Coordinates of C-alpha atoms in Angstrom, one line a residue:
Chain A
X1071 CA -24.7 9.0 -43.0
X1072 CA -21.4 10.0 -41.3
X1073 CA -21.6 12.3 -38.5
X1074 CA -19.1 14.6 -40.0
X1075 CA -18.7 14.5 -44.1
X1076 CA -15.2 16.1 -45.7
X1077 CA -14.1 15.1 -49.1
X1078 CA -10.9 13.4 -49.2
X1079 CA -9.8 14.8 -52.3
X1080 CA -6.5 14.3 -53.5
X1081 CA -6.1 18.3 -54.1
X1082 CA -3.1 19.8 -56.2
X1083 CA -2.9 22.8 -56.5
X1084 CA 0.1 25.1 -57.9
X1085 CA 2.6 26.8 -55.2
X1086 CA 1.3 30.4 -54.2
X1087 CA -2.6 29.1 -54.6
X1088 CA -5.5 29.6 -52.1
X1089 CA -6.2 26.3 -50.5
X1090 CA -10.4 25.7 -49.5
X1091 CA -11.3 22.8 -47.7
X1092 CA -14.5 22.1 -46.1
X1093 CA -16.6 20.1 -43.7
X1094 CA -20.1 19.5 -43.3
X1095 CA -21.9 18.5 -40.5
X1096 CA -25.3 16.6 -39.2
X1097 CA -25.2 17.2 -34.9
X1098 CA -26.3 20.9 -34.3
X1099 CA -24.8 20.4 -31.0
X1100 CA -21.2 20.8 -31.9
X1101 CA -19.9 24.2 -30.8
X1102 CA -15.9 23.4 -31.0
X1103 CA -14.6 22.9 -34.4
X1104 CA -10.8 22.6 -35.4
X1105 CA -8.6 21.7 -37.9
X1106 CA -5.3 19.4 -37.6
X1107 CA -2.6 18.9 -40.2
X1108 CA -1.2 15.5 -40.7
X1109 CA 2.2 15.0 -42.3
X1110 CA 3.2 11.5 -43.7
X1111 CA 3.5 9.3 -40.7
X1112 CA 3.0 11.6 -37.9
X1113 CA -0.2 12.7 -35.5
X1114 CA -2.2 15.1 -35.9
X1115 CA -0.9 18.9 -35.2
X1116 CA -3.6 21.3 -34.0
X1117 CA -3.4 24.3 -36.4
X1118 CA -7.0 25.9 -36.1
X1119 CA -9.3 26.3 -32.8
X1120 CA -12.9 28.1 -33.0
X1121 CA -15.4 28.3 -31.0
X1122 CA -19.3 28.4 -32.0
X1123 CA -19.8 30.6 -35.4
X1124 CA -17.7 32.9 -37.0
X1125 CA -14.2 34.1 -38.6
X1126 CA -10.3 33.0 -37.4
X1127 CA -7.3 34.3 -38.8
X1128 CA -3.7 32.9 -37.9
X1129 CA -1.3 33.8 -40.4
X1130 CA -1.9 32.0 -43.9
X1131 CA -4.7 30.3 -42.3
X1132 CA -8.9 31.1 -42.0
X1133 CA -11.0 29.1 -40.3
X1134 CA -14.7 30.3 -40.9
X1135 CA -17.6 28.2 -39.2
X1136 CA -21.2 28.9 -40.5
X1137 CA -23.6 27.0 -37.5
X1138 CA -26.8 27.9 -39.6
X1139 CA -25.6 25.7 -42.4
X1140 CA -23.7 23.2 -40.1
X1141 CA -20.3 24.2 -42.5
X1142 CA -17.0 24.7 -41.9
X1143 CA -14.0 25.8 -43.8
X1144 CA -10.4 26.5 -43.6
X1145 CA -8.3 28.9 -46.0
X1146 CA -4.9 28.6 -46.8
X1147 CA -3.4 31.7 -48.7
X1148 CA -0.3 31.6 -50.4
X1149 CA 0.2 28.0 -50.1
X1150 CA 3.8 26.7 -50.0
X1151 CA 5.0 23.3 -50.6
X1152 CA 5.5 22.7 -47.0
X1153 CA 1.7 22.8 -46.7
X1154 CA 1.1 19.5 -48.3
X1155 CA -0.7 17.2 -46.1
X1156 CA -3.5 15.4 -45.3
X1157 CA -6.0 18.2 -43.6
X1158 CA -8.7 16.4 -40.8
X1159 CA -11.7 18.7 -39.4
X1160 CA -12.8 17.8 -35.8
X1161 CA -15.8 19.1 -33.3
X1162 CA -17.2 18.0 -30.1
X1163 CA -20.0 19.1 -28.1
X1164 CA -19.9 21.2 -24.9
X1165 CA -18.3 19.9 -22.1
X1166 CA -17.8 16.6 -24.2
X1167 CA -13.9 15.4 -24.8
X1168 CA -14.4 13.3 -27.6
X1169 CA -14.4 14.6 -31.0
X1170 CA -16.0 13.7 -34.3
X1171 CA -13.0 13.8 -37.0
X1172 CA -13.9 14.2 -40.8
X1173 CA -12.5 11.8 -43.2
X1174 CA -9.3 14.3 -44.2
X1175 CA -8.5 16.1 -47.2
X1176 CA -5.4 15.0 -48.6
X1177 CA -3.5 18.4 -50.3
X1178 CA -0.3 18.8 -52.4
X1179 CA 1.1 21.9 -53.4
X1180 CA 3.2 21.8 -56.0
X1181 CA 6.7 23.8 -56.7
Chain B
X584 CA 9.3 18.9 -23.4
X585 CA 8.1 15.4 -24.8
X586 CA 4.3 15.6 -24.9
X587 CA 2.4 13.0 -26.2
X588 CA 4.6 9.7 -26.6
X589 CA 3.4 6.4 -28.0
X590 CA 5.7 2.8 -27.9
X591 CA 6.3 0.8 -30.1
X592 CA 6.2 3.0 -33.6
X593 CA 5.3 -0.5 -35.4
X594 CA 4.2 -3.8 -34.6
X595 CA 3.3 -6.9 -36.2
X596 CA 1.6 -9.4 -34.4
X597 CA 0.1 -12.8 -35.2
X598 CA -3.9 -13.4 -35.5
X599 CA -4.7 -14.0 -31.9
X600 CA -1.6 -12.1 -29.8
X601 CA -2.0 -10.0 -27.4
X602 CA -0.2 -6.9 -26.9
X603 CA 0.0 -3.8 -25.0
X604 CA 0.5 -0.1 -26.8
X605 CA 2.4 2.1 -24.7
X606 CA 0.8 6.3 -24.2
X607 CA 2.2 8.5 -21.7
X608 CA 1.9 12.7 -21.7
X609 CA 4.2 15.2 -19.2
X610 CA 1.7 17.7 -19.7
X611 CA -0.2 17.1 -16.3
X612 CA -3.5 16.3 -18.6
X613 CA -6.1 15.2 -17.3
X614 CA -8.5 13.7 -20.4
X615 CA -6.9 10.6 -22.6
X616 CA -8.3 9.1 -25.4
X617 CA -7.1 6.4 -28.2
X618 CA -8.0 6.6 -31.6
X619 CA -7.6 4.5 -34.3
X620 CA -7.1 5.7 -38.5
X621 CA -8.4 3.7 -41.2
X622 CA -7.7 5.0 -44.7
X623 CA -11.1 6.9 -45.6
X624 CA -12.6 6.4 -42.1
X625 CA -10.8 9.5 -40.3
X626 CA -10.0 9.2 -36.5
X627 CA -12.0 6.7 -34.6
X628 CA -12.4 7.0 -30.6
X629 CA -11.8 3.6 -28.9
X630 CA -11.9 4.3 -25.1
X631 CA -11.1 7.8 -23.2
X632 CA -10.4 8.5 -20.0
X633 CA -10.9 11.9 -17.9
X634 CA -8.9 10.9 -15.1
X635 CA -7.0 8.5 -12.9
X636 CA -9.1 5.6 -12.8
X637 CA -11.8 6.6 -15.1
X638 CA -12.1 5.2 -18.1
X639 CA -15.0 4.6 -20.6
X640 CA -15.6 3.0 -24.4
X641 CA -16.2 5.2 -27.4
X642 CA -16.8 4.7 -30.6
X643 CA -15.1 1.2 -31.6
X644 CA -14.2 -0.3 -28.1
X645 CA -15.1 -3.8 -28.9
X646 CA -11.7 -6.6 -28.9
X647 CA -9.6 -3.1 -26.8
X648 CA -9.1 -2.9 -23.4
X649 CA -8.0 0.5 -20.9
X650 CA -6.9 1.4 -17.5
X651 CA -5.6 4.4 -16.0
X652 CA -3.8 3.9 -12.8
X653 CA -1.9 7.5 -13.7
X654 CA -2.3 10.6 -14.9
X655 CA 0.4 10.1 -17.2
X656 CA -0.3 6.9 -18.6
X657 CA -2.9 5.3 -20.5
X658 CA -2.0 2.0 -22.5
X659 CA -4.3 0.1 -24.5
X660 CA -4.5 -3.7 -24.5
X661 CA -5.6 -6.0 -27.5
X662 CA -6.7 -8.7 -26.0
X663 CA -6.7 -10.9 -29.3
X664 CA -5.7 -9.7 -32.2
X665 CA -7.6 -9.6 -35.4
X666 CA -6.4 -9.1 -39.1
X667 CA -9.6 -6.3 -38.6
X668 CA -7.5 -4.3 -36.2
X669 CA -4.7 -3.4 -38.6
X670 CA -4.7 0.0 -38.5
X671 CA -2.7 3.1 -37.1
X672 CA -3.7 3.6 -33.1
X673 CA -3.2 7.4 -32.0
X674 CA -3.0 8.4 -28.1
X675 CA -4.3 11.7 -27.8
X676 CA -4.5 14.3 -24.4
X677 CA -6.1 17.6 -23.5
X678 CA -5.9 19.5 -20.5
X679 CA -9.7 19.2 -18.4
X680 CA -9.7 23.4 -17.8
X681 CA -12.6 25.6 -18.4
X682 CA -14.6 24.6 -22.4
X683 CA -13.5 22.0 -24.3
X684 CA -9.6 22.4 -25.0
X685 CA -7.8 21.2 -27.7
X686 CA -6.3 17.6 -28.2
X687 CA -2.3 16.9 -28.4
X688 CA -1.4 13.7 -30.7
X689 CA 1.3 11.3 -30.5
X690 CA 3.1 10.3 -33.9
X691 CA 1.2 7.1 -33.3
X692 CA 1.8 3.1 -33.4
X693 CA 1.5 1.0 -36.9
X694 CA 0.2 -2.1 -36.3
X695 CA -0.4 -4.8 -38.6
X696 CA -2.1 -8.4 -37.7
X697 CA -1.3 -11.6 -40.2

């Protein structure tokens, strides 16, 4: 079993839509959890940063982390077109640098 | 302000070359990792690095060597290629301050072995 489970989709969903993607985790010792955005041929762009359990709001975006269920979400309201990507949830421990990275979630959002 | 830059963009080598890919960061950074992404496999860590003349393996380090003689730079080495290390090989850096801080990408190098 994979240390950090997301489902890869694809996702299509009409322009103006709520977005949901998810991540579920196995190591209760993750306390760091973000999401990046991947466009086609680029790295991956930090967009969400959360420490330990709780809610996150920036903009269009909600990143909610539920430790007691080792879940993790991200919200994306109003979707646009310019949102479609491939979506990657990360953690790491304390103190630890390297992070766990989910499988990605690859979205469209279509005009 | 450059961040997080990664030479070549693409490469293809034969079965058994070796070859250097290229990281260096202008953010003062401290930690350095490598990554490599397989389609359905997400971001594997290779080797990291949380400081001049640290390095250590990670995940996949087998057939990949490091070294950081810099803070700014931190290539990777295939020492023989493989058809098995086809993939996309992302540099990655994050500043060592108080907690865990978030990672900055590089737009990555493609790299396919025949």
């Amino acid at each position: 079993q994979k240390e950090v489970e997301q489902d890869p989709g694809p996702l299509s969903v009409p322009e103006g839509a709520i977005v949901s993607l998810n991540c579920t985790y196995s190591n209760s010792a993750f306390q760091y959890f973000m999401w990046y955005r991947q466009y086609s041929r680029k790295g991956p762009e930090l967009l969400m940063y959360t420490y330990s359990s709780g809610n996150k709001e920036d903009g269009r975006f909600t990143a909610q982390v539920d430790k007691s269920s080792k879940y993790i979400s991200l919200f994306i309201r109003d979707s646009q077109p310019s949102d479609s990507a491939t979506y990657l949830c990360a953690m790491s421990e304390p103190n630890d640098y390297k992070l766990s990275f989910g499988a990605g979630t690859t979205v469209t959002v279509r005009a | 302000n450059a961040g997080v830059t990664q030479t070549p963009k693409f490469q293809v080598l034969k079965t058994g070359q070796s070859m250097t890919l290229q990281c260096a960061q202008d953010m003062n950074h401290e930690y350095m990792s490598w990554y490599r992404q397989d389609p359905g496999m997400g971001l594997r860590l290779i080797h990291y690095s949380v400081g001049a003349g640290i390095t250590d393996q990670g995940e996949v380090p087998n057939g990949y060597n490091v070294s950081r003689s810099t803070t700014e730079d931190f290539p990777l080495r295939l020492l023989s290629a493989a058809p098995s290390q086809t993939s996309v090989y992302f540099c990655a850096s994050s500043d060592r301050g108080k907690g865990n801080q978030p990672q900055h990408f590089g737009d990555g190098t493609r790299l396919s072995i025949l």
